[in-house]
């Protein structure tokens, strides 16, 4: 089941995000003590935000196993019809179709909210995420070579920008 997130969900969402931080190569953050606090502050701006909502996906037992949200791409007025999507899933539940369910849902929500284009920024080596985006008719619109450094892994990462028109 997919539903709007609430404040009580935030600690679980930070836990899911931190799994990706610790694994590396999924997000631009690395394992430092301030990551959970900063990320919690970011997520909280999406609670009860009709323009940039945050959704969770739950299993049959109502355990949160993933989430997705819409966010502004740029602060300039000309970008108001384009949003960025972000999604993360509990790494113990990856490969079970959650990404497809969530992405189909968030595309419908972005369309309902009147957005024209969706962007997704991913690590270029994140083949699972790239395949998911391509499945939902996203094309690679940009590529940034070695722009993200992860000190925890002492490694540079390429970033892919994927996009899709909605209307």
Coordinates of N, CA, C and O in Angstrom, one line a residue:
X1 N 0.8 -1.2 0.0 CA 0.0 0.0 0.0 C 0.9 1.2 0.0 O 1.9 1.3 0.7
X2 N 0.5 2.2 -0.8 CA 1.2 3.5 -0.8 C 0.3 4.6 -0.2 O -0.9 4.6 -0.5
X3 N 0.9 5.4 0.7 CA 0.1 6.4 1.3 C 1.1 7.6 1.6 O 2.3 7.5 1.5
X4 N 0.4 8.8 1.9 CA 1.2 9.9 2.3 C 1.9 9.7 3.6 O 1.4 9.0 4.5
X5 N 3.1 10.1 3.7 CA 3.9 10.0 4.9 C 3.5 11.0 6.0 O 2.9 12.0 5.7
X6 N 3.7 10.6 7.2 CA 3.5 11.6 8.3 C 4.7 11.6 9.2 O 5.7 10.9 9.0
X7 N 4.7 12.5 10.2 CA 5.8 12.8 11.0 C 6.3 11.5 11.8 O 7.5 11.3 12.0
X8 N 5.4 10.6 12.1 CA 5.7 9.4 12.8 C 6.6 8.4 11.9 O 7.2 7.5 12.4
X9 N 6.5 8.6 10.6 CA 7.3 7.8 9.7 C 8.7 8.2 9.5 O 9.5 7.4 9.0
X10 N 9.1 9.4 9.9 CA 10.4 9.9 9.5 C 11.6 9.1 10.0 O 12.6 8.9 9.3
X11 N 11.5 8.6 11.2 CA 12.7 7.9 11.7 C 12.9 6.6 10.9 O 14.1 6.2 10.6
X12 N 11.9 5.9 10.5 CA 12.0 4.8 9.6 C 12.6 5.1 8.2 O 13.4 4.4 7.7
X13 N 12.2 6.3 7.7 CA 12.7 6.7 6.4 C 14.1 7.0 6.5 O 14.9 6.7 5.6
X14 N 14.6 7.7 7.6 CA 16.0 7.9 7.7 C 16.8 6.6 7.8 O 17.9 6.5 7.3
X15 N 16.2 5.6 8.5 CA 16.9 4.3 8.6 C 17.1 3.7 7.2 O 18.1 3.2 6.9
X16 N 16.0 3.8 6.4 CA 16.1 3.2 5.0 C 17.1 4.0 4.2 O 18.0 3.4 3.5
X17 N 17.1 5.3 4.3 CA 18.1 6.1 3.6 C 19.5 5.7 4.1 O 20.4 5.6 3.2
X18 N 19.7 5.6 5.4 CA 21.1 5.3 5.9 C 21.6 4.0 5.4 O 22.8 3.8 5.3
X19 N 20.7 3.0 5.1 CA 21.2 1.8 4.5 C 21.9 2.1 3.2 O 23.0 1.5 2.9
X20 N 21.3 3.0 2.4 CA 22.0 3.3 1.1 C 23.2 4.1 1.3 O 24.2 3.9 0.6
X21 N 23.3 4.9 2.3 CA 24.5 5.7 2.6 C 25.6 4.7 3.0 O 26.7 4.8 2.5
X22 N 25.3 3.8 3.9 CA 26.3 2.8 4.3 C 26.8 1.9 3.2 O 28.0 1.5 3.1
X23 N 25.9 1.5 2.3 CA 26.3 0.6 1.2 C 27.2 1.4 0.2 O 28.1 0.8 -0.3
X24 N 26.9 2.7 0.0 CA 27.7 3.5 -0.9 C 27.3 3.3 -2.4 O 26.8 2.2 -2.8
X25 N 27.6 4.3 -3.2 CA 27.3 4.2 -4.6 C 25.8 4.4 -5.0 O 25.4 4.2 -6.1
X26 N 25.0 4.7 -4.0 CA 23.6 4.9 -4.3 C 23.2 6.4 -4.0 O 22.4 7.0 -4.8
X27 N 23.8 7.0 -3.0 CA 23.5 8.4 -2.7 C 24.8 9.2 -2.6 O 25.9 8.6 -2.5
X28 N 24.7 10.5 -2.7 CA 25.9 11.3 -2.6 C 26.4 11.5 -1.2 O 27.5 12.1 -0.9
X29 N 25.6 11.1 -0.2 CA 26.1 11.2 1.2 C 27.0 10.1 1.6 O 27.0 9.0 0.9
X30 N 27.8 10.3 2.6 CA 28.6 9.2 3.1 C 28.4 9.1 4.6 O 27.9 10.0 5.2
X31 N 28.8 8.0 5.2 CA 28.4 7.7 6.6 C 29.1 8.7 7.6 O 30.3 8.5 7.9
X32 N 28.4 9.7 8.0 CA 28.9 10.6 9.0 C 27.7 10.8 10.0 O 26.6 10.6 9.7
X33 N 28.0 11.2 11.2 CA 27.0 11.3 12.3 C 25.9 12.4 11.9 O 24.8 12.3 12.4
X34 N 26.2 13.4 11.1 CA 25.3 14.4 10.8 C 24.3 14.1 9.7 O 23.3 14.8 9.5
X35 N 24.5 13.0 8.9 CA 23.7 12.6 7.8 C 22.2 12.4 8.3 O 21.3 13.0 7.7
X36 N 22.0 11.6 9.3 CA 20.6 11.4 9.7 C 19.8 12.7 10.1 O 18.7 12.8 9.7
X37 N 20.5 13.6 10.8 CA 19.8 14.8 11.2 C 19.5 15.7 10.0 O 18.4 16.2 9.9
X38 N 20.5 15.9 9.1 CA 20.3 16.7 8.0 C 19.2 16.1 7.1 O 18.3 16.8 6.5
X39 N 19.2 14.8 6.9 CA 18.2 14.2 6.0 C 16.8 14.2 6.6 O 15.8 14.4 5.9
X40 N 16.7 14.1 7.9 CA 15.5 14.2 8.6 C 14.9 15.6 8.4 O 13.7 15.7 8.1
X41 N 15.7 16.6 8.5 CA 15.2 18.0 8.3 C 14.7 18.1 6.8 O 13.7 18.8 6.6
X42 N 15.4 17.5 5.9 CA 15.0 17.6 4.5 C 13.6 16.9 4.3 O 12.7 17.4 3.7
X43 N 13.5 15.7 4.8 CA 12.3 14.9 4.6 C 11.1 15.6 5.3 O 10.0 15.6 4.7
X44 N 11.3 16.3 6.4 CA 10.2 16.9 7.1 C 9.6 18.0 6.3 O 8.4 18.3 6.5
X45 N 10.3 18.6 5.4 CA 9.7 19.7 4.5 C 8.6 19.1 3.6 O 7.9 19.9 3.0
X46 N 8.6 17.8 3.4 CA 7.7 17.2 2.5 C 6.4 16.7 3.1 O 5.5 16.3 2.5
X47 N 6.4 16.7 4.5 CA 5.2 16.3 5.2 C 4.1 17.4 5.0 O 4.4 18.5 5.2
X48 N 2.9 16.9 4.7 CA 1.8 17.8 4.5 C 2.1 18.9 3.5 O 1.6 20.0 3.6
X49 N 2.9 18.6 2.5 CA 3.3 19.5 1.5 C 2.6 19.1 0.2 O 3.0 18.2 -0.5
X50 N 1.5 19.8 -0.2 CA 0.7 19.4 -1.3 C 1.4 19.6 -2.7 O 1.1 18.9 -3.6
X51 N 2.4 20.4 -2.7 CA 3.1 20.7 -3.9 C 4.3 19.7 -4.1 O 4.6 19.2 -5.3
X52 N 4.9 19.3 -3.0 CA 6.1 18.3 -3.1 C 5.9 17.2 -2.0 O 6.5 17.2 -1.0
X53 N 4.9 16.3 -2.3 CA 4.5 15.3 -1.3 C 5.6 14.2 -1.1 O 6.4 13.9 -2.0
X54 N 5.5 13.5 0.0 CA 6.3 12.4 0.4 C 5.4 11.2 0.6 O 4.4 11.3 1.4
X55 N 5.7 10.1 0.0 CA 4.8 8.9 0.1 C 5.7 7.7 0.6 O 6.9 7.7 0.3
X56 N 5.0 6.8 1.3 CA 5.7 5.6 1.8 C 4.9 4.4 1.2 O 3.8 4.5 0.8
X57 N 5.7 3.3 1.0 CA 5.1 2.1 0.6 C 5.3 1.1 1.7 O 6.3 1.0 2.4
X58 N 4.2 0.4 2.0 CA 4.2 -0.6 3.2 C 4.0 -2.0 2.7 O 3.3 -2.2 1.6
X59 N 4.5 -2.9 3.4 CA 4.2 -4.3 3.1 C 2.8 -4.7 3.7 O 2.1 -3.9 4.3
X60 N 2.5 -6.0 3.6 CA 1.2 -6.5 4.1 C 1.0 -6.2 5.6 O -0.1 -6.1 6.1
X61 N 2.1 -6.2 6.4 CA 2.0 -6.0 7.8 C 2.1 -4.5 8.2 O 2.2 -4.2 9.4
X62 N 2.0 -3.7 7.2 CA 2.0 -2.2 7.4 C 3.4 -1.7 7.8 O 3.5 -0.6 8.5
X63 N 4.5 -2.4 7.5 CA 5.8 -2.0 7.8 C 6.3 -1.1 6.6 O 6.1 -1.5 5.4
X64 N 6.9 0.0 6.9 CA 7.3 0.9 5.8 C 8.6 0.2 5.2 O 9.6 -0.1 5.9
X65 N 8.6 0.0 3.9 CA 9.7 -0.6 3.2 C 10.3 0.2 2.1 O 11.2 -0.2 1.4
X66 N 9.8 1.4 1.9 CA 10.3 2.4 0.9 C 9.6 3.7 0.9 O 8.5 3.8 1.6
X67 N 10.1 4.6 0.2 CA 9.5 5.9 0.1 C 9.9 6.6 -1.2 O 10.9 6.3 -1.8
X68 N 9.1 7.7 -1.5 CA 9.5 8.5 -2.7 C 8.9 9.9 -2.4 O 7.9 10.0 -1.7
X69 N 9.5 10.9 -3.0 CA 9.0 12.2 -2.9 C 9.3 13.0 -4.1 O 10.2 12.7 -4.9
X70 N 8.5 14.1 -4.3 CA 8.8 15.1 -5.4 C 9.4 16.3 -4.8 O 9.1 16.7 -3.6
X71 N 10.4 16.9 -5.5 CA 11.1 18.0 -5.0 C 11.3 19.0 -6.1 O 11.4 18.6 -7.3
X72 N 11.4 20.3 -5.8 CA 11.7 21.3 -6.8 C 13.1 21.0 -7.5 O 14.0 20.5 -6.8
X73 N 13.2 21.2 -8.7 CA 14.4 21.0 -9.5 C 15.4 22.2 -9.3 O 16.5 22.1 -9.0
X74 N 14.8 23.4 -9.5 CA 15.6 24.6 -9.3 C 14.6 25.6 -8.7 O 13.4 25.5 -8.7
X75 N 15.2 26.7 -8.1 CA 14.4 27.7 -7.4 C 13.9 28.8 -8.4 O 13.1 29.6 -7.9
X76 N 14.3 28.8 -9.6 CA 13.9 29.8 -10.5 C 12.5 29.5 -11.1 O 12.1 28.4 -11.3
X77 N 11.7 30.5 -11.3 CA 10.3 30.4 -11.7 C 10.1 29.6 -13.0 O 9.1 28.8 -13.1
X78 N 11.0 29.7 -13.9 CA 10.9 28.9 -15.1 C 10.9 27.4 -15.0 O 10.5 26.6 -15.9
X79 N 11.4 26.9 -13.8 CA 11.5 25.5 -13.5 C 10.3 24.9 -12.8 O 10.3 23.8 -12.4
X80 N 9.3 25.8 -12.5 CA 8.2 25.3 -11.6 C 7.4 24.1 -12.1 O 6.7 23.5 -11.3
X81 N 7.4 23.8 -13.4 CA 6.7 22.7 -14.0 C 7.5 21.4 -14.1 O 7.0 20.4 -14.6
X82 N 8.7 21.5 -13.6 CA 9.6 20.3 -13.6 C 10.0 20.0 -12.1 O 10.3 20.8 -11.4
X83 N 9.8 18.7 -11.8 CA 10.2 18.2 -10.4 C 11.1 17.1 -10.5 O 11.2 16.4 -11.5
X84 N 11.9 16.9 -9.4 CA 12.8 15.8 -9.3 C 12.1 14.7 -8.4 O 11.5 15.1 -7.4
X85 N 12.3 13.5 -8.8 CA 11.8 12.4 -8.0 C 12.9 11.7 -7.3 O 14.0 11.7 -7.8
X86 N 12.7 11.3 -6.1 CA 13.7 10.6 -5.3 C 13.0 9.4 -4.7 O 11.8 9.5 -4.3
X87 N 13.6 8.3 -4.6 CA 13.1 7.1 -4.1 C 14.2 6.2 -3.4 O 15.3 6.2 -3.9
X88 N 13.8 5.6 -2.3 CA 14.7 4.7 -1.6 C 13.9 3.5 -1.1 O 12.7 3.7 -0.7
X89 N 14.5 2.4 -1.0 CA 13.8 1.2 -0.5 C 14.7 0.4 0.5 O 15.9 0.5 0.4
X90 N 14.1 -0.2 1.5 CA 14.8 -1.0 2.4 C 15.6 -2.1 1.6 O 15.0 -2.8 0.7
X91 N 16.9 -2.1 1.8 CA 17.7 -3.0 1.0 C 17.3 -4.5 1.1 O 17.6 -5.3 0.3
X92 N 16.6 -4.8 2.2 CA 16.1 -6.2 2.4 C 14.9 -6.5 1.5 O 14.5 -7.7 1.5
X93 N 14.4 -5.5 0.9 CA 13.2 -5.7 0.0 C 13.4 -5.4 -1.4 O 12.4 -5.4 -2.2
X94 N 14.6 -5.1 -1.8 CA 14.9 -4.8 -3.2 C 14.7 -6.0 -4.1 O 15.0 -7.1 -3.7
X95 N 14.2 -5.8 -5.3 CA 14.0 -6.9 -6.3 C 12.6 -7.5 -6.2 O 12.4 -8.6 -6.8
X96 N 11.7 -6.9 -5.5 CA 10.4 -7.5 -5.4 C 9.3 -6.6 -6.0 O 8.1 -6.8 -5.8
X97 N 9.7 -5.7 -6.9 CA 8.7 -4.9 -7.7 C 8.3 -3.7 -7.0 O 7.4 -3.0 -7.5
X98 N 8.9 -3.3 -5.8 CA 8.5 -2.1 -5.1 C 8.8 -0.9 -5.9 O 8.0 0.1 -6.0
X99 N 9.9 -0.9 -6.6 CA 10.3 0.3 -7.4 C 9.3 0.6 -8.5 O 8.9 1.7 -8.8
X100 N 8.8 -0.5 -9.2 CA 7.8 -0.3 -10.2 C 6.5 0.2 -9.7 O 5.9 1.1 -10.3
X101 N 6.1 -0.3 -8.5 CA 4.8 0.1 -7.9 C 4.9 1.6 -7.6 O 4.0 2.4 -7.8
X102 N 6.0 2.0 -6.9 CA 6.2 3.3 -6.5 C 6.4 4.3 -7.6 O 5.8 5.4 -7.6
X103 N 7.2 3.9 -8.6 CA 7.4 4.8 -9.7 C 6.1 5.1 -10.5 O 5.8 6.2 -10.9
X104 N 5.3 4.0 -10.7 CA 4.0 4.2 -11.4 C 3.2 5.2 -10.7 O 2.5 6.0 -11.2
X105 N 3.1 5.0 -9.4 CA 2.3 5.8 -8.5 C 2.8 7.3 -8.5 O 2.0 8.2 -8.7
X106 N 4.1 7.5 -8.4 CA 4.6 8.9 -8.3 C 4.5 9.6 -9.7 O 4.3 10.8 -9.7
X107 N 4.6 8.9 -10.8 CA 4.4 9.5 -12.1 C 2.9 9.9 -12.2 O 2.6 11.0 -12.7
X108 N 2.0 9.1 -11.8 CA 0.6 9.5 -11.8 C 0.3 10.7 -10.9 O -0.4 11.6 -11.3
X109 N 1.0 10.7 -9.7 CA 0.8 11.9 -8.8 C 1.4 13.1 -9.4 O 0.8 14.2 -9.3
X110 N 2.5 13.1 -10.0 CA 3.1 14.2 -10.6 C 2.3 14.8 -11.8 O 2.1 16.0 -11.9
X111 N 1.7 13.9 -12.5 CA 0.8 14.2 -13.6 C -0.5 14.9 -13.0 O -0.9 16.0 -13.5
X112 N -1.0 14.3 -12.0 CA -2.2 14.9 -11.3 C -2.0 16.3 -10.8 O -2.8 17.2 -10.8
X113 N -0.7 16.5 -10.3 CA -0.4 17.8 -9.7 C 0.0 18.8 -10.8 O 0.2 20.0 -10.4
X114 N -0.1 18.4 -12.0 CA 0.1 19.4 -13.1 C 1.6 19.6 -13.6 O 1.8 20.5 -14.4
X115 N 2.5 18.8 -13.1 CA 3.9 18.9 -13.6 C 4.0 18.5 -15.0 O 3.3 17.6 -15.5
X116 N 5.0 19.0 -15.7 CA 5.2 18.7 -17.1 C 6.3 17.7 -17.3 O 6.3 16.9 -18.2
X117 N 7.3 17.8 -16.5 CA 8.5 16.9 -16.6 C 9.0 16.4 -15.3 O 8.9 17.1 -14.3
X118 N 9.5 15.2 -15.3 CA 10.2 14.6 -14.1 C 11.6 14.4 -14.4 O 12.0 13.9 -15.5
X119 N 12.5 14.7 -13.4 CA 13.9 14.4 -13.5 C 14.3 13.4 -12.4 O 13.6 13.4 -11.3
X120 N 15.3 12.6 -12.6 CA 15.8 11.7 -11.6 C 17.3 11.8 -11.7 O 17.9 11.6 -12.8
X121 N 18.0 12.0 -10.6 CA 19.5 12.1 -10.6 C 20.0 10.8 -9.9 O 19.6 10.6 -8.7
X122 N 20.8 10.0 -10.6 CA 21.3 8.8 -10.0 C 22.8 8.6 -10.2 O 23.3 9.2 -11.1
X123 N 23.4 7.8 -9.4 CA 24.7 7.3 -9.7 C 24.7 6.5 -11.0 O 23.9 5.7 -11.2
X124 N 25.6 6.9 -11.9 CA 25.6 6.2 -13.2 C 25.8 4.7 -13.1 O 25.3 4.0 -14.0
X125 N 26.5 4.2 -12.1 CA 26.7 2.8 -12.0 C 25.5 2.1 -11.3 O 25.5 0.9 -11.1
X126 N 24.5 2.8 -10.9 CA 23.3 2.2 -10.3 C 22.4 1.6 -11.4 O 21.4 2.3 -11.8
X127 N 22.8 0.5 -11.9 CA 22.1 -0.1 -13.0 C 20.7 -0.5 -12.7 O 19.8 -0.4 -13.6
X128 N 20.4 -0.9 -11.5 CA 19.0 -1.2 -11.2 C 18.1 0.0 -11.3 O 17.0 -0.1 -11.8
X129 N 18.5 1.1 -10.8 CA 17.7 2.4 -10.8 C 17.6 2.8 -12.3 O 16.5 3.3 -12.7
X130 N 18.7 2.8 -13.0 CA 18.6 3.2 -14.5 C 17.6 2.3 -15.2 O 16.8 2.8 -16.0
X131 N 17.7 1.0 -15.0 CA 16.7 0.1 -15.6 C 15.3 0.4 -15.3 O 14.4 0.3 -16.1
X132 N 15.1 0.7 -14.0 CA 13.7 1.0 -13.5 C 13.2 2.3 -14.2 O 12.1 2.3 -14.8
X133 N 14.0 3.3 -14.3 CA 13.7 4.5 -15.0 C 13.4 4.3 -16.4 O 12.4 4.8 -17.0
X134 N 14.2 3.6 -17.1 CA 14.0 3.3 -18.5 C 12.7 2.5 -18.8 O 12.0 2.7 -19.8
X135 N 12.4 1.6 -17.9 CA 11.1 0.8 -17.9 C 9.9 1.8 -18.0 O 8.9 1.5 -18.6
X136 N 10.1 2.9 -17.3 CA 9.0 3.9 -17.2 C 9.2 5.1 -18.2 O 8.7 6.2 -17.9
X137 N 9.9 4.8 -19.3 CA 10.1 5.8 -20.4 C 10.9 7.0 -20.0 O 10.7 8.1 -20.6
X138 N 11.8 6.9 -19.0 CA 12.7 8.0 -18.8 C 13.9 7.7 -19.8 O 14.3 6.6 -20.0
X139 N 14.4 8.8 -20.3 CA 15.6 8.8 -21.1 C 16.8 9.5 -20.3 O 16.5 10.3 -19.5
X140 N 18.0 9.1 -20.7 CA 19.1 9.8 -20.0 C 19.3 11.1 -20.8 O 19.6 11.2 -21.9
X141 N 19.1 12.2 -20.0 CA 19.2 13.6 -20.5 C 20.5 14.2 -20.2 O 20.8 15.3 -20.8
X142 N 21.3 13.7 -19.3 CA 22.5 14.3 -19.0 C 23.5 13.3 -18.3 O 23.1 12.3 -17.8
X143 N 24.7 13.7 -18.3 CA 25.8 12.9 -17.6 C 26.9 13.8 -17.1 O 27.3 14.7 -17.8
X144 N 27.2 13.6 -15.8 CA 28.2 14.4 -15.2 C 29.4 13.4 -14.7 O 29.2 12.6 -13.8
X145 N 30.5 13.5 -15.4 CA 31.6 12.5 -15.0 C 32.3 12.9 -13.7 O 32.7 14.1 -13.6
X146 N 32.4 12.0 -12.8 CA 33.2 12.1 -11.6 C 33.0 13.5 -10.9 O 33.9 14.2 -10.5
X147 N 31.7 13.7 -10.6 CA 31.4 15.0 -9.9 C 31.0 14.8 -8.4 O 30.9 15.7 -7.7
X148 N 30.8 13.5 -8.0 CA 30.4 13.3 -6.6 C 31.5 12.4 -6.0 O 31.9 11.4 -6.5
X149 N 32.0 13.0 -4.9 CA 33.1 12.3 -4.2 C 32.5 11.7 -2.9 O 31.8 12.4 -2.1
X150 N 32.9 10.4 -2.6 CA 32.5 9.8 -1.4 C 33.7 9.5 -0.6 O 34.5 8.6 -0.9
X151 N 33.9 10.3 0.5 CA 35.1 10.1 1.3 C 35.2 8.8 2.0 O 36.2 8.2 2.3
X152 N 34.0 8.3 2.4 CA 33.9 7.0 3.1 C 34.5 5.9 2.2 O 35.2 5.0 2.7
X153 N 34.2 5.9 0.9 CA 34.7 4.9 0.0 C 36.0 5.4 -0.7 O 36.5 4.6 -1.4
X154 N 36.3 6.7 -0.5 CA 37.5 7.3 -1.3 C 37.3 7.0 -2.8 O 38.2 6.5 -3.4
X155 N 36.2 7.4 -3.3 CA 35.9 7.1 -4.7 C 35.0 8.3 -5.3 O 34.2 8.8 -4.6
X156 N 35.3 8.5 -6.6 CA 34.5 9.5 -7.3 C 33.4 8.8 -8.1 O 33.7 7.7 -8.6
X157 N 32.3 9.4 -8.2 CA 31.2 8.8 -8.9 C 30.6 9.7 -10.1 O 30.6 10.9 -9.9
X158 N 30.3 9.0 -11.2 CA 29.6 9.7 -12.3 C 28.1 9.8 -11.9 O 27.6 8.9 -11.2
X159 N 27.4 10.8 -12.4 CA 26.0 11.0 -12.2 C 25.3 11.1 -13.5 O 25.7 11.7 -14.4
X160 N 24.2 10.3 -13.5 CA 23.3 10.4 -14.7 C 22.0 11.1 -14.4 O 21.5 11.0 -13.3
X161 N 21.6 11.9 -15.3 CA 20.3 12.7 -15.2 C 19.3 12.0 -16.1 O 19.5 12.0 -17.3
X162 N 18.2 11.5 -15.6 CA 17.2 10.9 -16.4 C 16.0 11.8 -16.4 O 15.7 12.4 -15.4
X163 N 15.2 11.8 -17.5 CA 14.1 12.7 -17.5 C 13.0 12.1 -18.4 O 13.2 11.1 -19.1
X164 N 11.8 12.6 -18.1 CA 10.6 12.1 -18.8 C 9.6 13.2 -18.9 O 9.3 13.9 -17.8
X165 N 9.0 13.4 -20.0 CA 7.9 14.4 -20.2 C 6.6 13.7 -19.7 O 6.4 12.5 -19.9
X166 N 5.7 14.5 -19.1 CA 4.5 13.9 -18.6 C 3.3 14.3 -19.5 O 2.4 13.5 -19.7
X167 N 3.3 15.5 -20.0 CA 2.1 16.0 -20.8 C 2.6 16.5 -22.2 O 3.6 17.0 -22.3

